[in-house]
Coordinates of C-alpha atoms and ligand atoms in Angstrom, one line a residue:
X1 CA 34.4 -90.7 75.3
X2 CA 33.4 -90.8 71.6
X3 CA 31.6 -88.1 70.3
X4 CA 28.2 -88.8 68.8
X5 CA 26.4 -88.8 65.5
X6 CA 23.1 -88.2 64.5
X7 CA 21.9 -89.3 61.4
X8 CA 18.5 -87.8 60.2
X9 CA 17.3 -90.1 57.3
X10 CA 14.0 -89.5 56.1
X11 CA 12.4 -92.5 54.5
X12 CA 9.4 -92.3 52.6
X13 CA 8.4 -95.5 50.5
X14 CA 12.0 -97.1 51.1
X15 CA 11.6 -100.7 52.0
X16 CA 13.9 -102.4 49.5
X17 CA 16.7 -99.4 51.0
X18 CA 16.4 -99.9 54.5
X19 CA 18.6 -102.5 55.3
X20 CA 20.9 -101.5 52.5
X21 CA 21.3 -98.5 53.6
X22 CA 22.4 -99.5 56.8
X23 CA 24.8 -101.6 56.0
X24 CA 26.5 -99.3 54.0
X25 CA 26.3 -97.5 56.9
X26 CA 28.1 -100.0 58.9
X27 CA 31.2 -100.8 56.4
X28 CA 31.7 -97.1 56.1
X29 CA 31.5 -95.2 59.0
X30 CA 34.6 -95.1 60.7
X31 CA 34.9 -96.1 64.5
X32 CA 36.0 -92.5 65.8
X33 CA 32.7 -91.6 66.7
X34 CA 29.4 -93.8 67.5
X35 CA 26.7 -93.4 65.6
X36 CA 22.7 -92.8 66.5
X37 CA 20.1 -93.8 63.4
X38 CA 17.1 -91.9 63.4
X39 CA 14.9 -93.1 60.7
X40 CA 11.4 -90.9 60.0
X41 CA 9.3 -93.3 58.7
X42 CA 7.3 -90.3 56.6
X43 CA 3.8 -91.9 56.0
X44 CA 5.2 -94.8 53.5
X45 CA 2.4 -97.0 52.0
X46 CA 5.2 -100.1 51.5
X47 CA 6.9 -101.6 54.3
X48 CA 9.6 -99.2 55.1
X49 CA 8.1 -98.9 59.0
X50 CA 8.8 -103.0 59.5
X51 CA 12.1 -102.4 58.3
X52 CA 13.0 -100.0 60.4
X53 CA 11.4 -102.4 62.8
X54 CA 13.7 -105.2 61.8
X55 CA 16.6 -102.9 62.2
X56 CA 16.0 -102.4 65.7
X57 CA 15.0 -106.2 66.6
X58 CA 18.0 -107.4 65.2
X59 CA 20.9 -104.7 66.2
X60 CA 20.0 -104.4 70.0
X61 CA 23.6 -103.5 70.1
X62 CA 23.2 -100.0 67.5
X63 CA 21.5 -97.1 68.8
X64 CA 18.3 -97.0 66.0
X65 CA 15.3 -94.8 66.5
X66 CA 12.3 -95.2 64.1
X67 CA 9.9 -92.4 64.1
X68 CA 6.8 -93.5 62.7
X69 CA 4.6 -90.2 61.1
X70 CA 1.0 -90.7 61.4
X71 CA 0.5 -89.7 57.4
X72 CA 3.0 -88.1 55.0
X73 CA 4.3 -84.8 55.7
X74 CA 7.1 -84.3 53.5
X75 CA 11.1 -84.7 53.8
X76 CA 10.8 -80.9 55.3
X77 CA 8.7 -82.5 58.5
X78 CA 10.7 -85.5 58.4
X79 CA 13.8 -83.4 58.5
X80 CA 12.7 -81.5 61.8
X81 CA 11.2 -84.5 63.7
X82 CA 15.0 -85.5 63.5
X83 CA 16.4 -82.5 64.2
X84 CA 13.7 -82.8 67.3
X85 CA 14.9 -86.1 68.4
X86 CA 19.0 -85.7 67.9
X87 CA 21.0 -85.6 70.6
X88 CA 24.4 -85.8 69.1
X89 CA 27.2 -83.9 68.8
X90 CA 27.1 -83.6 65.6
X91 CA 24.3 -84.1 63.3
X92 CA 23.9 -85.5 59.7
X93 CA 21.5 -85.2 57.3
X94 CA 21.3 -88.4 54.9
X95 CA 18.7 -89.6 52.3
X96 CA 17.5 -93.4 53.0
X97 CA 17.8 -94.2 49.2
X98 CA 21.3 -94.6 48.5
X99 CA 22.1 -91.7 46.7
X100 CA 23.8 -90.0 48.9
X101 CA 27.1 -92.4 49.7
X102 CA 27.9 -92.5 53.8
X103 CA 31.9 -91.9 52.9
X104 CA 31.1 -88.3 52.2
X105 CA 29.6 -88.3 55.8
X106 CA 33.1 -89.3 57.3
X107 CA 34.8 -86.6 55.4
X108 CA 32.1 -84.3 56.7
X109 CA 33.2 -85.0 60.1
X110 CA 36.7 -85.1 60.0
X111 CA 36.7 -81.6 58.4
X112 CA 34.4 -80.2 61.5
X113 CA 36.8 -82.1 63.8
X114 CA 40.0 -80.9 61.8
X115 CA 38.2 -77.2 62.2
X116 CA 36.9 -75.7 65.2
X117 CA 36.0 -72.7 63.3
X118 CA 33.8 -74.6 60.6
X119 CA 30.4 -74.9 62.1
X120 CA 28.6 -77.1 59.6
X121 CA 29.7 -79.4 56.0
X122 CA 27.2 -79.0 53.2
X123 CA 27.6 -81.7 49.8
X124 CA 26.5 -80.3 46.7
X125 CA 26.6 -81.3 43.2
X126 CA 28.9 -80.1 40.9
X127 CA 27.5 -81.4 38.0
X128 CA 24.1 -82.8 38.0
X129 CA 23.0 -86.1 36.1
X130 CA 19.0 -85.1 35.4
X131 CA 17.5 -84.1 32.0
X132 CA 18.7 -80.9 30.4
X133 CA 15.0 -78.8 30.8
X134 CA 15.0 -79.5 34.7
X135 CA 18.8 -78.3 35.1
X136 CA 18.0 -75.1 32.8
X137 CA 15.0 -74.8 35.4
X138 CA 16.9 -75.2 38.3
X139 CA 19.9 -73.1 37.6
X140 CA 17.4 -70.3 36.7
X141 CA 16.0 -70.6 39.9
X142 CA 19.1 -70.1 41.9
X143 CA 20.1 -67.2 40.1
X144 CA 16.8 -65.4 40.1
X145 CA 16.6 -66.5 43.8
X146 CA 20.2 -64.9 44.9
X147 CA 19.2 -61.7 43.0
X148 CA 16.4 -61.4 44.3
X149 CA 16.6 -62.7 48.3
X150 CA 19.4 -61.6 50.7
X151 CA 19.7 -64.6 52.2
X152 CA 22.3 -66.2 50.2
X153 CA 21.7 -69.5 48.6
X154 CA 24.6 -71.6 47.1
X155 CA 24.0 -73.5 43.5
X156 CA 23.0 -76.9 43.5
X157 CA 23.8 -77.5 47.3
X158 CA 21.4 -80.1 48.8
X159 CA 20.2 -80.8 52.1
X160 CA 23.2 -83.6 52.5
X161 CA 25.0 -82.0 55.3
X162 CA 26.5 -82.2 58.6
X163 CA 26.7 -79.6 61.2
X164 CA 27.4 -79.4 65.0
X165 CA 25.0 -79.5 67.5
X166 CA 24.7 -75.6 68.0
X167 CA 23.4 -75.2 64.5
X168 CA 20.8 -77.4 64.9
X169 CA 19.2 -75.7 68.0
X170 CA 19.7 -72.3 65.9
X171 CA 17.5 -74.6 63.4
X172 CA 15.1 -75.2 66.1
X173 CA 14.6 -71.6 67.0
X174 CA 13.1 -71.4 63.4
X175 CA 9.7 -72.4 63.9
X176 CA 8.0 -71.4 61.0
X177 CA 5.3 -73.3 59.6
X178 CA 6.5 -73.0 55.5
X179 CA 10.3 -75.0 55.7
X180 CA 12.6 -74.4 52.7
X181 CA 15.5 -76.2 54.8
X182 CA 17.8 -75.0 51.9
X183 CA 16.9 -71.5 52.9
X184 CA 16.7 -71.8 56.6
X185 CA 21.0 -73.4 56.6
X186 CA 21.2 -70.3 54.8
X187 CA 19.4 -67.6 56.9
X188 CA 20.8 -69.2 60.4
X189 CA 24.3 -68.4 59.1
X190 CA 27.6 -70.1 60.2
X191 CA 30.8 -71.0 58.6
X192 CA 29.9 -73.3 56.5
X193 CA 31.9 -75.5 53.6
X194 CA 31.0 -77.1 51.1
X195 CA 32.1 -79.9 49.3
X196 CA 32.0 -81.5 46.0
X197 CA 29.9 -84.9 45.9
X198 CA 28.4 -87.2 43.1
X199 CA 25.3 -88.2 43.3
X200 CA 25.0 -91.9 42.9
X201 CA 22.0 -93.4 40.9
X202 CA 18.8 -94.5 42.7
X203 CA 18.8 -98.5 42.2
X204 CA 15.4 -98.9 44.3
X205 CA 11.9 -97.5 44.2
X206 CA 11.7 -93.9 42.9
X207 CA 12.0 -90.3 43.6
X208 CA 9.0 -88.6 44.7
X209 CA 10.0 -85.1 43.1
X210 CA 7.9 -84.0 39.9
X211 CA 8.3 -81.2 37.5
X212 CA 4.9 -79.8 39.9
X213 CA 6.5 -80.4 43.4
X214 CA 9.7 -78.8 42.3
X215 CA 8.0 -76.2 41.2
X216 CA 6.3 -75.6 44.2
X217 CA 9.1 -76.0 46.2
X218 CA 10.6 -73.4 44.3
X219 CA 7.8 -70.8 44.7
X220 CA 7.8 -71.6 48.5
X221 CA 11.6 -70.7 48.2
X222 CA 10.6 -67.2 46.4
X223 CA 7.7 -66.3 48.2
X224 CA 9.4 -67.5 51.7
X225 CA 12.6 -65.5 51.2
X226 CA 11.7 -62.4 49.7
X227 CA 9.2 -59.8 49.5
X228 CA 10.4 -58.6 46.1
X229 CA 7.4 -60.2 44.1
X230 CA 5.3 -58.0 46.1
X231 CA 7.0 -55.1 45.6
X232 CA 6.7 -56.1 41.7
X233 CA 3.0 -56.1 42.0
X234 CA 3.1 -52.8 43.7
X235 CA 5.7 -51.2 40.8
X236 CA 3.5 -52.7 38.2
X237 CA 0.4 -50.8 39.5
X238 CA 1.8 -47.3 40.4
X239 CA 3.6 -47.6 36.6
X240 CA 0.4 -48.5 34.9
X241 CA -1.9 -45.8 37.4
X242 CA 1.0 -43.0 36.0
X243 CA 0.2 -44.2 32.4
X244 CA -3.1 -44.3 32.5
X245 CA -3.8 -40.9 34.2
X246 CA -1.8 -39.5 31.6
X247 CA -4.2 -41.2 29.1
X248 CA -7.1 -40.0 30.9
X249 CA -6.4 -36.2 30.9
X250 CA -5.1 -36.7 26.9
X251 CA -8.8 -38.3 26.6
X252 CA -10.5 -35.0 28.7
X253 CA -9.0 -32.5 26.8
X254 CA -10.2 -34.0 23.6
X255 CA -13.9 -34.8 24.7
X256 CA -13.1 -30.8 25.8
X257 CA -11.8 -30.0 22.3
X258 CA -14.6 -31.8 21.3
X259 CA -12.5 -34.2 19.1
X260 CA -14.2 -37.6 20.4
X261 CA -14.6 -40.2 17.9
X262 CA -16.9 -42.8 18.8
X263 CA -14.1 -45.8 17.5
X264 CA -11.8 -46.9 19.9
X265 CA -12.5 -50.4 20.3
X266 CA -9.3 -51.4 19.6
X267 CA -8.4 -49.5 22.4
X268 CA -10.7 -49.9 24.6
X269 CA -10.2 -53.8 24.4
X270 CA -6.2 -53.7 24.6
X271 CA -6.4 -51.5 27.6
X272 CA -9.0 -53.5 29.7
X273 CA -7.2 -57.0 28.7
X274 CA -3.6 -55.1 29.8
X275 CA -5.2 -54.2 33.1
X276 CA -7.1 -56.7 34.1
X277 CA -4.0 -58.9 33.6
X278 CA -2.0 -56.7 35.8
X279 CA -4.4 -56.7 38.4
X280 CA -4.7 -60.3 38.0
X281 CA -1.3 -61.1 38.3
X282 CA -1.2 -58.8 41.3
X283 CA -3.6 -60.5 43.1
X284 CA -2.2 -63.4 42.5
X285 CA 1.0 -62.3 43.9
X286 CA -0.3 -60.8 47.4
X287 CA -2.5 -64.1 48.0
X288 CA 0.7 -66.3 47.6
X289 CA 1.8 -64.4 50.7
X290 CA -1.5 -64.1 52.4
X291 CA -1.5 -68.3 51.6
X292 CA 1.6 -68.4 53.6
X293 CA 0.6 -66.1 56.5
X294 CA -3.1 -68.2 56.5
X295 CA -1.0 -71.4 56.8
X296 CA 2.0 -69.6 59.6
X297 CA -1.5 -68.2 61.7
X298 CA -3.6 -71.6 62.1
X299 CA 0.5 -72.7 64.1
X300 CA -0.3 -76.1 63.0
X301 CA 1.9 -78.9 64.3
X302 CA 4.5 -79.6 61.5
X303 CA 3.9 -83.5 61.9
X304 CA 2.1 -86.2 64.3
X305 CA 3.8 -89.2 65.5
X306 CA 2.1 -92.0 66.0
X307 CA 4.8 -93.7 67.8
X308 CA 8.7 -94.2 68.3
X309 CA 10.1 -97.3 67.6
X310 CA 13.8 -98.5 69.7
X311 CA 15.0 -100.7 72.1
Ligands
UDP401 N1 11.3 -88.4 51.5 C1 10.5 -88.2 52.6 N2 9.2 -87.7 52.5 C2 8.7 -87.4 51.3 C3 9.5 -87.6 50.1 C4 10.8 -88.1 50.3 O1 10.9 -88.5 53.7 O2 7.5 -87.0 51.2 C5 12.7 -88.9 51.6 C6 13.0 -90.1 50.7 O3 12.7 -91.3 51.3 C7 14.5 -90.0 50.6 C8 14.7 -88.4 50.6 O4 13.6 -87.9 51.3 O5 15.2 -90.6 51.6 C9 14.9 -87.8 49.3 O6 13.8 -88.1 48.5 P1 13.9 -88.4 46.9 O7 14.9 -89.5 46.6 O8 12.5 -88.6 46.4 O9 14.4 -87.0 46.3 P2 15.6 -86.8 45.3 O10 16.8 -87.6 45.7 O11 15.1 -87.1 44.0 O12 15.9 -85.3 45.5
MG402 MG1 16.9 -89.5 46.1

């Protein structure tokens, strides 16, 4: 018997990619294994749901599963609904827009099958096509994030990967509310390799990442992998406590010495404005984390399905 192959696409606004997709699907996957399509219809407001419908009308013959979200819940939710329904033995991760070429799937495979020791394939970019700001921003990120975290995370890998079926249930046992799926590969361990892909340009609709989601995707990967900030908020406060009580007693001895001059302003000013910033900024700090736990404590489901879609 053939192994199997789950592939996860998450499809959010994808209509015009659909059938594409699939096709491409078709003329490149090679016949050594057969294939399961699990398509997560993520809330799109286009027609991406009747195209998945169409797919499994008109290929009775395929194994295609269309999970159809009750709203949008993001590629995170759409990612574990998949990961939910698999039930291959081995499982890939694949966008619905094309950019991510099936071909690199098959080499995914054959290297797991080639290596019994490799537990999981991850594609990442060597170079990356976007604007020069958001490449400086993201390369920042992974260097601040591997300083500062110790769960390792490797440059510029994306969530294009394959892995066998033991990884995913090690996935599964993750259930926290906050997914940063990058993180999570990372955390659950596994010999993982990773290979070189190229990104191929988007040719329909567009990509629903801006500057603000990325940068909350980013803080999400801080704040969810590592309590450093915390313990810079903490630092900050017992360094500026030291300073000021030494200020404090130089400010005694005077009013003691009787040397107090009612001037000051300046000073008075500078050091409010100083600490109220830190306190600010620590505040800020602890309720990124408190936002976190609020969200983890109210054990939410990560998504609603409103119903399955297959023959
Ligand atoms: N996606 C999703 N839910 C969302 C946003 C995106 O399922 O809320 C899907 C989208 O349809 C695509 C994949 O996630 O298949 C990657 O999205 P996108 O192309 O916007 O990201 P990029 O390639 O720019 O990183
Ligand atoms: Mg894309």
């Amino acid at each position: 018997m053939k192994k199997t192959v789950s592939l996860i696409i998450p499809s959010y606004n994808e209509e015009k990619n659909i059938r594409p997709f699939f096709d491409l699907c078709k003329n490149t996957l090679t016949d050594n294994f057969s294939y399961e399509y699990i398509f997560i219809n993520d809330g799109s407001k286009d027609n991406t749901l009747f195209e998945i419908k169409n797919l499994v009308e008109n290929f009775p013959e395929e194994k295609i599963i269309g999970i159809n979200f009750s709203r949008n819940f993001g590629k995170e939710s759409a990612i574990l609904a998949g990961l939910h329904q698999a039930s291959g033995d081995y499982i890939s991760l694949i966008d619905a827009d094309l950019q991510q070429h099936p071909r690199y799937v098959s080499q995914m495979l054959d290297l797991l099958e080639a290596n019994e020791n490799l537990d999981m394939v991850a594609a990442y970019q060597k170079e990356r096509k976007e604007g020069k700001v958001l490449s400086f921003f993201k390369k920042t990120f992974y260097s601040l994030i591997n300083k500062i975290s110790e769960t390792e995370f490797k440059d510029n890998a994306s969530d294009f990967r394959t892995f066998r079926s033991q990884v995913k249930d090690s996935i599964l046992d993750l259930d926290e509310y906050n997914r940063f799926s990058k993180g999570l590969f990372s955390w659950v361990g596994y010999n993982t390799e990773f290979i070189e892909y190229i990104v191929d340009e988007r040719i329909n609709g567009k990509s629903s990442w801006s500057f603000t989601s990325l940068t909350k995707y980013a803080l999400e990967g801080f704040v969810g992998y590592s309590i450093l900030p915390l313990r810079i908020a903490s630092f900050l406060g017992a360094i500026t406590s030291f300073i000021a009580g030494i200020y404090m007693i130089y400010v005694i001895i005077n009013k003691l010495l009787g040397n107090v001059y009612v001037s000051g302003y300046t000073t008075i000013v500078s050091l409010i404005l100083l600490f109220a910033g830190l306190i600010l900024l620590s505040l800020g700090i602890i309720g990124e984390y408190i936002a976190k736990i609020y969200l983890e404590v109210k054990d939410r489901p990560h998504y609603i399905i409103k119903d399955i879609i297959k023959k």
